[in-house]
Coordinates of N, CA and C and ligand atoms in Angstrom, one line a residue:
M29 N 109.5 101.9 95.3 CA 108.2 102.5 95.1 C 107.7 103.3 96.4
Q30 N 107.3 104.5 96.2 CA 107.0 105.3 97.4 C 105.7 104.7 98.1
G31 N 105.8 104.6 99.4 CA 104.7 104.1 100.2 C 104.5 102.6 100.2
V32 N 105.4 101.9 99.6 CA 105.3 100.5 99.5 C 106.6 99.8 100.1
T33 N 106.4 98.9 101.0 CA 107.5 98.2 101.6 C 107.4 96.7 101.2
V34 N 108.5 96.2 100.6 CA 108.5 94.8 100.3 C 109.3 94.1 101.4
V35 N 108.7 93.1 102.0 CA 109.3 92.4 103.1 C 110.1 91.3 102.5
D36 N 111.4 91.5 102.3 CA 112.2 90.5 101.6 C 113.0 89.6 102.5
H37 N 112.5 89.4 103.7 CA 113.2 88.5 104.7 C 113.3 87.1 104.1
P38 N 114.4 86.5 104.2 CA 114.6 85.2 103.6 C 113.6 84.1 104.0
L39 N 113.1 84.2 105.2 CA 112.1 83.2 105.7 C 110.8 83.4 105.0
V40 N 110.5 84.7 104.8 CA 109.2 85.0 104.1 C 109.3 84.5 102.7
Q41 N 110.4 84.8 102.0 CA 110.5 84.5 100.6 C 110.5 82.9 100.4
H42 N 111.2 82.2 101.3 CA 111.2 80.8 101.3 C 109.8 80.2 101.4
K43 N 109.1 80.7 102.4 CA 107.7 80.1 102.7 C 106.8 80.5 101.5
L44 N 107.0 81.7 101.0 CA 106.1 82.1 99.9 C 106.3 81.2 98.7
T45 N 107.5 80.8 98.4 CA 107.8 79.9 97.3 C 107.0 78.6 97.4
I46 N 107.0 78.1 98.7 CA 106.3 76.8 98.9 C 104.8 77.1 98.7
M47 N 104.3 78.2 99.1 CA 102.9 78.5 99.0 C 102.5 78.7 97.5
R48 N 103.4 79.2 96.7 CA 103.1 79.4 95.3 C 102.9 78.1 94.5
D49 N 103.7 77.1 95.0 CA 103.8 75.8 94.3 C 102.4 75.1 94.3
K50 N 101.9 74.8 93.1 CA 100.5 74.3 93.0 C 100.4 72.9 93.7
E51 N 101.5 72.2 94.0 CA 101.5 70.9 94.6 C 101.3 71.0 96.1
T52 N 101.4 72.2 96.7 CA 101.3 72.4 98.1 C 99.9 72.2 98.6
S53 N 99.7 71.4 99.6 CA 98.3 71.0 100.1 C 97.7 72.2 100.8
T54 N 96.4 72.1 100.9 CA 95.6 73.1 101.6 C 96.1 73.2 103.1
A55 N 96.4 72.1 103.7 CA 96.8 72.2 105.1 C 98.2 72.9 105.2
S56 N 99.1 72.6 104.3 CA 100.4 73.3 104.3 C 100.2 74.8 104.0
F57 N 99.4 75.1 103.0 CA 99.2 76.5 102.5 C 98.7 77.3 103.7
R58 N 97.7 76.8 104.5 CA 97.2 77.5 105.6 C 98.2 77.7 106.7
R59 N 99.0 76.6 106.9 CA 100.0 76.7 108.0 C 101.1 77.8 107.6
L60 N 101.5 77.7 106.3 CA 102.5 78.7 105.9 C 102.0 80.1 105.9
L61 N 100.8 80.3 105.6 CA 100.2 81.7 105.6 C 100.2 82.2 107.1
R62 N 99.9 81.3 108.0 CA 99.9 81.7 109.4 C 101.4 82.1 109.8
E63 N 102.3 81.2 109.4 CA 103.7 81.5 109.8 C 104.2 82.8 109.2
I64 N 103.9 83.0 107.9 CA 104.4 84.3 107.2 C 103.7 85.5 107.9
S65 N 102.5 85.3 108.3 CA 101.8 86.5 108.9 C 102.5 87.0 110.2
L66 N 103.2 86.1 110.9 CA 103.9 86.5 112.1 C 105.1 87.4 111.6
L67 N 105.7 87.1 110.6 CA 106.9 87.8 110.1 C 106.4 89.2 109.5
L68 N 105.3 89.1 108.8 CA 104.8 90.4 108.1 C 104.3 91.3 109.2
C69 N 103.7 90.7 110.3 CA 103.2 91.5 111.4 C 104.3 92.3 112.0
Y70 N 105.4 91.6 112.2 CA 106.6 92.2 112.8 C 107.0 93.4 112.0
E71 N 107.0 93.3 110.7 CA 107.4 94.5 109.8 C 106.4 95.6 109.9
V72 N 105.1 95.3 109.8 CA 104.1 96.3 109.7 C 103.9 97.1 111.0
T73 N 104.4 96.5 112.1 CA 104.3 97.1 113.4 C 105.7 97.7 113.9
R74 N 106.7 97.6 113.0 CA 108.1 97.9 113.4 C 108.2 99.3 114.0
D75 N 107.4 100.3 113.5 CA 107.6 101.7 114.0 C 106.5 102.1 114.9
L76 N 105.8 101.2 115.6 CA 104.8 101.6 116.5 C 105.4 102.5 117.6
E77 N 104.7 103.4 118.1 CA 105.3 104.3 119.1 C 105.2 103.6 120.5
L78 N 106.3 103.9 121.3 CA 106.4 103.4 122.6 C 106.3 104.5 123.6
T79 N 105.8 104.2 124.8 CA 106.0 105.0 125.9 C 106.6 104.2 127.0
T80 N 106.7 104.7 128.2 CA 107.2 103.8 129.3 C 106.2 103.7 130.4
R81 N 106.4 102.7 131.2 CA 105.7 102.6 132.5 C 106.6 102.1 133.6
T82 N 106.3 102.4 134.8 CA 107.2 102.0 135.9 C 106.8 100.6 136.3
I83 N 107.8 99.7 136.3 CA 107.6 98.3 136.8 C 108.7 98.0 137.8
E84 N 108.5 97.0 138.6 CA 109.5 96.5 139.5 C 110.0 95.1 139.0
T85 N 111.2 95.0 138.6 CA 111.8 93.7 138.3 C 112.1 93.1 139.6
P86 N 112.6 91.8 139.6 CA 113.0 91.2 140.9 C 114.1 92.0 141.5
L87 N 114.8 92.8 140.8 CA 116.0 93.5 141.3 C 115.8 94.9 141.6
T88 N 115.0 95.6 140.8 CA 114.9 97.0 140.9 C 113.7 97.6 140.2
R89 N 113.5 98.9 140.4 CA 112.4 99.6 139.7 C 113.0 100.1 138.4
M90 N 112.2 100.1 137.3 CA 112.7 100.6 136.1 C 111.5 101.2 135.3
E91 N 111.9 102.2 134.4 CA 110.9 102.7 133.4 C 111.0 101.8 132.2
A92 N 110.0 101.0 131.9 CA 110.1 100.0 130.8 C 109.2 100.4 129.6
P93 N 109.7 100.1 128.4 CA 108.9 100.4 127.2 C 107.6 99.6 127.1
T94 N 106.6 100.3 126.6 CA 105.3 99.7 126.4 C 104.6 100.4 125.3
L95 N 103.8 99.7 124.5 CA 103.1 100.3 123.4 C 102.3 101.5 123.8
E96 N 102.3 102.6 123.0 CA 101.5 103.8 123.3 C 100.2 103.7 122.6
G97 N 99.2 104.4 123.1 CA 98.0 104.6 122.4 C 97.0 103.5 122.6
K98 N 95.9 103.6 121.8 CA 94.8 102.7 122.0 C 95.2 101.4 121.3
K99 N 94.5 100.3 121.6 CA 94.7 99.0 120.9 C 94.6 99.1 119.4
L100 N 95.4 98.3 118.7 CA 95.4 98.3 117.3 C 94.1 97.6 116.8
V101 N 93.7 97.9 115.6 CA 92.6 97.2 114.9 C 93.2 96.4 113.7
F102 N 93.0 95.1 113.6 CA 93.3 94.4 112.4 C 92.0 94.2 111.7
A103 N 91.9 94.7 110.4 CA 90.7 94.6 109.6 C 90.9 93.5 108.6
S104 N 90.2 92.4 108.7 CA 90.4 91.3 107.8 C 89.4 91.4 106.7
V105 N 89.9 91.3 105.4 CA 89.0 91.3 104.3 C 88.7 89.8 104.0
L106 N 87.5 89.4 104.2 CA 87.0 88.0 104.1 C 87.0 87.6 102.7
R107 N 87.2 86.3 102.5 CA 87.6 85.3 103.4 C 89.1 85.2 103.7
A108 N 89.9 85.5 102.7 CA 91.3 85.1 102.7 C 92.1 85.9 103.8
G109 N 91.6 87.1 104.1 CA 92.3 87.9 105.1 C 92.4 87.2 106.4
N110 N 91.5 86.3 106.7 CA 91.6 85.5 108.0 C 92.8 84.7 108.1
G111 N 93.4 84.3 106.9 CA 94.6 83.5 107.0 C 95.8 84.3 107.5
L112 N 95.8 85.6 107.3 CA 96.8 86.5 107.9 C 96.4 86.9 109.3
L113 N 95.1 87.1 109.5 CA 94.7 87.6 110.8 C 95.1 86.7 112.0
D114 N 94.9 85.4 111.8 CA 95.1 84.5 112.9 C 96.6 84.6 113.5
G115 N 97.6 84.6 112.6 CA 98.9 84.7 113.1 C 99.2 86.1 113.7
M116 N 98.6 87.1 113.1 CA 98.8 88.5 113.7 C 98.2 88.6 115.1
L117 N 97.1 87.9 115.3 CA 96.5 87.9 116.7 C 97.4 87.1 117.6
D118 N 98.2 86.2 117.1 CA 99.1 85.5 118.0 C 100.1 86.4 118.5
L119 N 100.6 87.4 117.7 CA 101.6 88.4 118.1 C 101.0 89.5 118.9
V120 N 99.8 89.9 118.5 CA 99.2 91.1 119.2 C 97.8 90.7 119.7
P121 N 97.8 89.9 120.7 CA 96.5 89.3 121.2 C 95.5 90.3 121.6
A122 N 95.9 91.5 122.0 CA 94.9 92.4 122.5 C 94.3 93.3 121.4
A123 N 94.8 93.0 120.1 CA 94.2 93.8 119.0 C 92.7 93.6 118.9
R124 N 92.0 94.7 118.4 CA 90.6 94.6 118.1 C 90.5 94.1 116.7
V125 N 89.4 93.5 116.3 CA 89.3 93.0 114.9 C 88.0 93.5 114.2
A126 N 88.3 94.0 113.0 CA 87.1 94.3 112.1 C 87.1 93.3 111.0
H127 N 85.9 93.0 110.6 CA 85.7 92.0 109.4 C 85.0 92.8 108.3
V128 N 85.6 92.7 107.1 CA 85.0 93.3 105.9 C 84.8 92.2 104.9
G129 N 83.5 91.9 104.7 CA 83.1 90.8 103.8 C 83.0 91.3 102.4
L130 N 83.9 90.9 101.5 CA 83.9 91.3 100.1 C 84.2 90.1 99.2
Y131 N 83.5 90.0 98.1 CA 84.0 89.1 97.1 C 84.1 89.8 95.8
R132 N 85.0 89.2 94.9 CA 85.2 89.8 93.6 C 84.2 89.2 92.7
D133 N 83.4 90.0 92.0 CA 82.5 89.5 91.0 C 83.4 89.0 89.8
H134 N 83.3 87.7 89.4 CA 84.2 87.2 88.5 C 84.1 87.8 87.1
E135 N 82.9 88.4 86.8 CA 82.7 89.0 85.4 C 83.3 90.4 85.4
T136 N 82.9 91.2 86.4 CA 83.2 92.6 86.4 C 84.5 92.9 87.2
L137 N 84.9 92.0 88.0 CA 86.1 92.2 89.0 C 85.8 93.3 90.0
Q138 N 84.6 93.7 90.1 CA 84.2 94.7 91.1 C 84.0 94.0 92.5
A139 N 84.3 94.7 93.6 CA 84.2 94.1 94.9 C 82.7 94.3 95.3
V140 N 82.1 93.2 95.8 CA 80.8 93.2 96.3 C 80.8 93.0 97.8
E141 N 80.2 94.0 98.5 CA 80.2 93.9 100.0 C 79.1 93.0 100.5
Y142 N 79.3 92.1 101.5 CA 78.3 91.3 102.1 C 78.3 91.3 103.6
F143 N 79.3 91.9 104.2 CA 79.4 92.0 105.6 C 80.3 93.1 106.1
F144 N 79.9 93.7 107.2 CA 80.9 94.7 107.8 C 80.6 94.8 109.3
K145 N 81.6 94.6 110.1 CA 81.5 94.8 111.5 C 82.9 95.3 112.0
A146 N 82.9 96.4 112.7 CA 84.1 96.9 113.2 C 84.0 97.5 114.6
P147 N 85.1 97.5 115.3 CA 85.0 98.1 116.7 C 84.7 99.6 116.6
S148 N 84.2 100.2 117.7 CA 83.9 101.6 117.7 C 85.3 102.4 117.9
N149 N 85.2 103.7 117.7 CA 86.4 104.5 117.9 C 87.5 104.2 116.9
L150 N 87.2 103.9 115.7 CA 88.2 103.7 114.7 C 89.1 104.9 114.5
E151 N 88.6 106.1 114.8 CA 89.3 107.3 114.6 C 90.5 107.4 115.5
D152 N 90.5 106.7 116.6 CA 91.6 106.8 117.6 C 92.6 105.7 117.5
R153 N 92.4 104.9 116.5 CA 93.3 103.6 116.4 C 94.0 103.5 115.1
L154 N 95.2 102.8 115.2 CA 95.8 102.4 113.9 C 95.1 101.2 113.4
V155 N 94.6 101.2 112.1 CA 93.9 100.1 111.5 C 94.8 99.5 110.5
I156 N 95.1 98.2 110.7 CA 95.9 97.5 109.7 C 95.0 96.5 108.9
V157 N 94.8 96.8 107.7 CA 93.9 96.0 106.8 C 94.7 94.9 106.3
V158 N 94.2 93.6 106.4 CA 94.9 92.5 105.9 C 94.1 91.7 104.9
D159 N 94.8 91.4 103.8 CA 94.3 90.5 102.7 C 95.5 90.0 102.0
P160 N 95.6 88.7 101.7 CA 96.8 88.2 101.1 C 97.0 88.8 99.7
M161 N 95.9 89.1 99.0 CA 96.1 89.4 97.5 C 95.7 90.9 97.2
L162 N 96.5 91.6 96.5 CA 96.2 92.9 96.0 C 96.3 92.8 94.5
A163 N 95.2 92.6 93.8 CA 95.2 92.3 92.4 C 94.8 93.5 91.6
T164 N 93.5 93.7 91.3 CA 93.1 95.0 90.7 C 93.1 96.1 91.7
A165 N 93.0 95.7 93.0 CA 92.9 96.6 94.2 C 91.4 97.0 94.4
N166 N 90.5 96.5 93.6 CA 89.1 96.9 93.9 C 88.7 96.5 95.3
S167 N 89.1 95.3 95.8 CA 88.7 94.9 97.1 C 89.4 95.8 98.2
A168 N 90.7 96.0 98.0 CA 91.4 96.8 99.0 C 90.9 98.3 99.0
V169 N 90.6 98.8 97.9 CA 90.1 100.2 97.8 C 88.7 100.3 98.5
A170 N 87.9 99.3 98.2 CA 86.5 99.2 98.8 C 86.6 99.1 100.3
A171 N 87.5 98.2 100.8 CA 87.7 98.0 102.2 C 88.1 99.2 102.9
V172 N 89.1 99.9 102.4 CA 89.6 101.1 103.0 C 88.6 102.3 102.9
D173 N 87.9 102.4 101.8 CA 86.8 103.3 101.7 C 85.8 103.2 102.8
K174 N 85.4 101.9 103.1 CA 84.4 101.6 104.1 C 84.9 102.0 105.5
L175 N 86.2 101.6 105.7 CA 86.8 101.8 107.1 C 86.9 103.3 107.3
K176 N 87.3 104.1 106.2 CA 87.4 105.5 106.4 C 86.0 106.1 106.6
S177 N 85.0 105.6 105.9 CA 83.6 106.1 106.1 C 83.1 105.9 107.5
R178 N 83.7 104.9 108.2 CA 83.4 104.7 109.6 C 84.4 105.3 110.6
G179 N 85.2 106.2 110.1 CA 86.0 107.1 111.0 C 87.5 106.8 111.0
A180 N 88.0 105.7 110.4 CA 89.4 105.4 110.4 C 90.2 106.5 109.7
T181 N 91.3 106.9 110.2 CA 92.1 107.9 109.6 C 93.6 107.5 109.5
N182 N 93.9 106.5 110.3 CA 95.3 106.0 110.3 C 95.3 104.6 109.9
L183 N 95.7 104.3 108.7 CA 95.6 102.9 108.2 C 96.9 102.5 107.5
R184 N 97.0 101.1 107.5 CA 98.1 100.5 106.7 C 97.4 99.3 106.0
F185 N 98.0 98.9 104.8 CA 97.4 97.7 104.1 C 98.5 96.7 104.0
L186 N 98.2 95.5 104.5 CA 99.2 94.4 104.5 C 98.7 93.2 103.6
C187 N 99.6 92.8 102.7 CA 99.2 91.7 101.8 C 100.4 90.8 101.6
L188 N 100.2 89.7 100.9 CA 101.3 88.8 100.7 C 101.8 89.0 99.3
L189 N 100.9 89.1 98.3 CA 101.3 89.4 96.9 C 100.6 90.6 96.4
A190 N 101.3 91.4 95.6 CA 100.6 92.5 94.9 C 101.0 92.6 93.5
A191 N 100.0 93.0 92.6 CA 100.3 93.2 91.2 C 100.7 94.7 91.1
P192 N 101.6 95.0 90.1 CA 101.9 96.4 90.0 C 100.7 97.3 89.7
E193 N 99.8 96.8 88.9 CA 98.6 97.5 88.5 C 97.7 97.8 89.8
G194 N 97.7 96.8 90.7 CA 96.9 97.0 92.0 C 97.6 98.0 92.9
I195 N 98.9 98.0 92.9 CA 99.6 99.0 93.8 C 99.3 100.4 93.3
E196 N 99.4 100.5 91.9 CA 99.2 101.9 91.3 C 97.8 102.4 91.6
R197 N 96.8 101.5 91.4 CA 95.4 102.0 91.7 C 95.2 102.3 93.2
F198 N 95.7 101.4 94.0 CA 95.5 101.6 95.5 C 96.2 102.9 96.0
R199 N 97.4 103.1 95.5 CA 98.1 104.3 96.0 C 97.5 105.6 95.4
A200 N 96.9 105.5 94.2 CA 96.2 106.6 93.7 C 94.9 106.9 94.5
A201 N 94.2 105.9 94.9 CA 92.9 106.0 95.6 C 93.2 106.4 97.1
H202 N 94.2 105.8 97.7 CA 94.5 106.1 99.1 C 96.0 106.3 99.3
P203 N 96.5 107.5 98.9 CA 97.9 107.8 99.0 C 98.4 107.8 100.4
D204 N 97.5 108.0 101.4 CA 97.8 108.1 102.8 C 98.0 106.7 103.4
V205 N 97.7 105.7 102.7 CA 97.8 104.3 103.3 C 99.0 103.5 102.8
P206 N 100.0 103.4 103.6 CA 101.2 102.6 103.2 C 100.8 101.1 103.0
V207 N 101.5 100.6 102.0 CA 101.3 99.1 101.6 C 102.5 98.3 102.0
F208 N 102.3 97.2 102.6 CA 103.3 96.2 103.0 C 103.0 94.9 102.3
T209 N 104.0 94.4 101.6 CA 103.8 93.1 100.8 C 105.1 92.3 100.8
A210 N 104.9 91.0 100.6 CA 106.1 90.1 100.5 C 106.6 90.1 99.1
S211 N 105.8 90.5 98.1 CA 106.2 90.4 96.7 C 105.4 91.3 95.8
I212 N 106.1 92.0 94.9 CA 105.3 92.6 93.8 C 105.6 91.8 92.6
D213 N 104.5 91.1 92.1 CA 104.7 90.2 91.0 C 104.7 90.9 89.7
E214 N 104.7 90.1 88.6 CA 104.9 90.7 87.3 C 103.7 91.5 86.8
R215 N 102.5 90.9 86.9 CA 101.3 91.6 86.2 C 100.0 90.8 86.6
L216 N 98.9 91.4 86.1 CA 97.6 90.7 86.1 C 97.4 90.0 84.8
N217 N 96.7 88.9 84.8 CA 96.3 88.3 83.5 C 95.0 88.8 83.1
E218 N 94.4 88.3 82.0 CA 93.2 88.9 81.5 C 92.0 88.6 82.4
L219 N 92.1 87.6 83.3 CA 91.1 87.3 84.3 C 91.2 88.0 85.6
G220 N 92.3 88.9 85.7 CA 92.5 89.7 86.9 C 93.2 88.9 88.0
Y221 N 93.9 87.8 87.6 CA 94.7 87.0 88.5 C 96.2 87.5 88.5
I222 N 96.8 87.5 89.6 CA 98.2 87.9 89.7 C 99.1 86.8 89.1
V223 N 100.0 87.2 88.3 CA 101.0 86.3 87.6 C 102.4 86.7 88.0
P224 N 103.2 85.7 88.5 CA 103.0 84.3 88.6 C 102.0 83.9 89.7
G225 N 102.0 84.7 90.8 CA 100.9 84.6 91.8 C 101.0 83.2 92.5
L226 N 99.8 82.9 93.1 CA 99.6 81.6 93.8 C 98.2 81.1 93.6
G227 N 97.5 81.7 92.6 CA 96.1 81.2 92.4 C 95.1 82.0 93.2
D228 N 94.0 81.3 93.5 CA 93.0 82.0 94.3 C 93.3 81.7 95.8
A229 N 93.6 82.7 96.5 CA 94.1 82.5 97.9 C 93.0 81.9 98.8
G230 N 91.7 82.4 98.6 CA 90.7 81.8 99.4 C 90.4 80.3 99.1
D231 N 90.4 80.0 97.9 CA 90.2 78.6 97.5 C 91.4 77.7 98.0
R232 N 92.6 78.2 97.9 CA 93.7 77.4 98.3 C 93.7 77.3 99.8
M233 N 93.2 78.3 100.5 CA 93.2 78.2 102.0 C 92.1 77.2 102.5
Y234 N 91.0 77.2 101.8 CA 89.9 76.5 102.3 C 89.5 75.3 101.5
G235 N 90.2 75.0 100.4 CA 90.0 73.8 99.7 C 88.7 73.9 98.9
T236 N 88.3 75.1 98.5 CA 87.1 75.3 97.7 C 87.5 75.5 96.2
K237 N 86.5 75.7 95.4 CA 86.9 75.9 93.9 C 85.9 77.0 93.4
Ligands
PRP316 C1 90.5 87.7 96.7 C2 91.5 88.3 97.7 C3 91.2 89.7 97.6 C4 90.7 89.9 96.2 C5 91.8 90.6 95.5 O1 89.3 87.5 97.4 O2 91.5 87.7 98.9 O3 90.2 90.1 98.6 O4 90.4 88.6 95.7 O5 91.4 90.9 94.2 P1 91.2 92.4 93.7 O6 92.4 93.2 94.1 O7 91.1 92.3 92.2 O8 90.0 93.0 94.3 P2 88.0 86.9 96.7 O9 87.1 88.0 96.1 O10 88.4 85.8 95.7 O11 87.2 86.3 97.9 P3 87.5 85.2 98.9 O12 88.6 85.7 99.8 O13 86.3 85.0 99.7 O14 87.9 83.9 98.2
URA317 N1 92.5 87.0 94.1 C1 93.2 85.9 94.4 O1 92.9 85.2 95.3 N2 94.2 85.7 93.5 C2 94.6 86.4 92.5 O2 95.5 86.2 91.8 C3 93.8 87.6 92.3 C4 92.7 87.9 93.1

């Protein structure tokens, strides 16, 4: 699918299977999401541009590779996005962080915004939006709409699971934003949940219902 990368690394797929299992505890679910986020972060940043700087090793001077450009921004779609964010910050500790507070209205499935805070100068930075679930894509589209309205022009969307319907809607709304996911599942059910999926990511992460 154009603009969509499925991260099929065996470790990602193995951990994802444990996360999907309804017997997996909240503590394990959270730990696995953090572990997977390291591997997903590796993929979503694979083509970042490098420049060089001069350093002195103990033996000699060299031109050594270093990331080019301004610090990345990770934009976490609350609540569940924070499960991906933590591991990503382990890998890229200097990244800036935006928080986009959205919840899905259970009747309409529309995204309702309740919080937004982002670093300045979004226009100069790569913004990686993180949320484990891309279901109807209402939340993802709203998050990217908001970030673009605040100046972001260079974005990527990273999730754990995506529904085909969500990918289609997201790509139609934001064709310039590539999607990275660990799996494209079968479908959405009548309540807008991803099937087979893993249930409600926020509830499974935080032990709520
Ligand atoms: C979940 C998930 C996404 C959204 C996906 O969040 O983390 O943000 O649903 O569904 P969509 O693609 O149909 O919009 P939820 O609204 O349950 O909030 P939470 O993270 O606070 O639990
Ligand atoms: N949000 C979730 O957390 N899970 C789904 O399956 C759909 C939306």
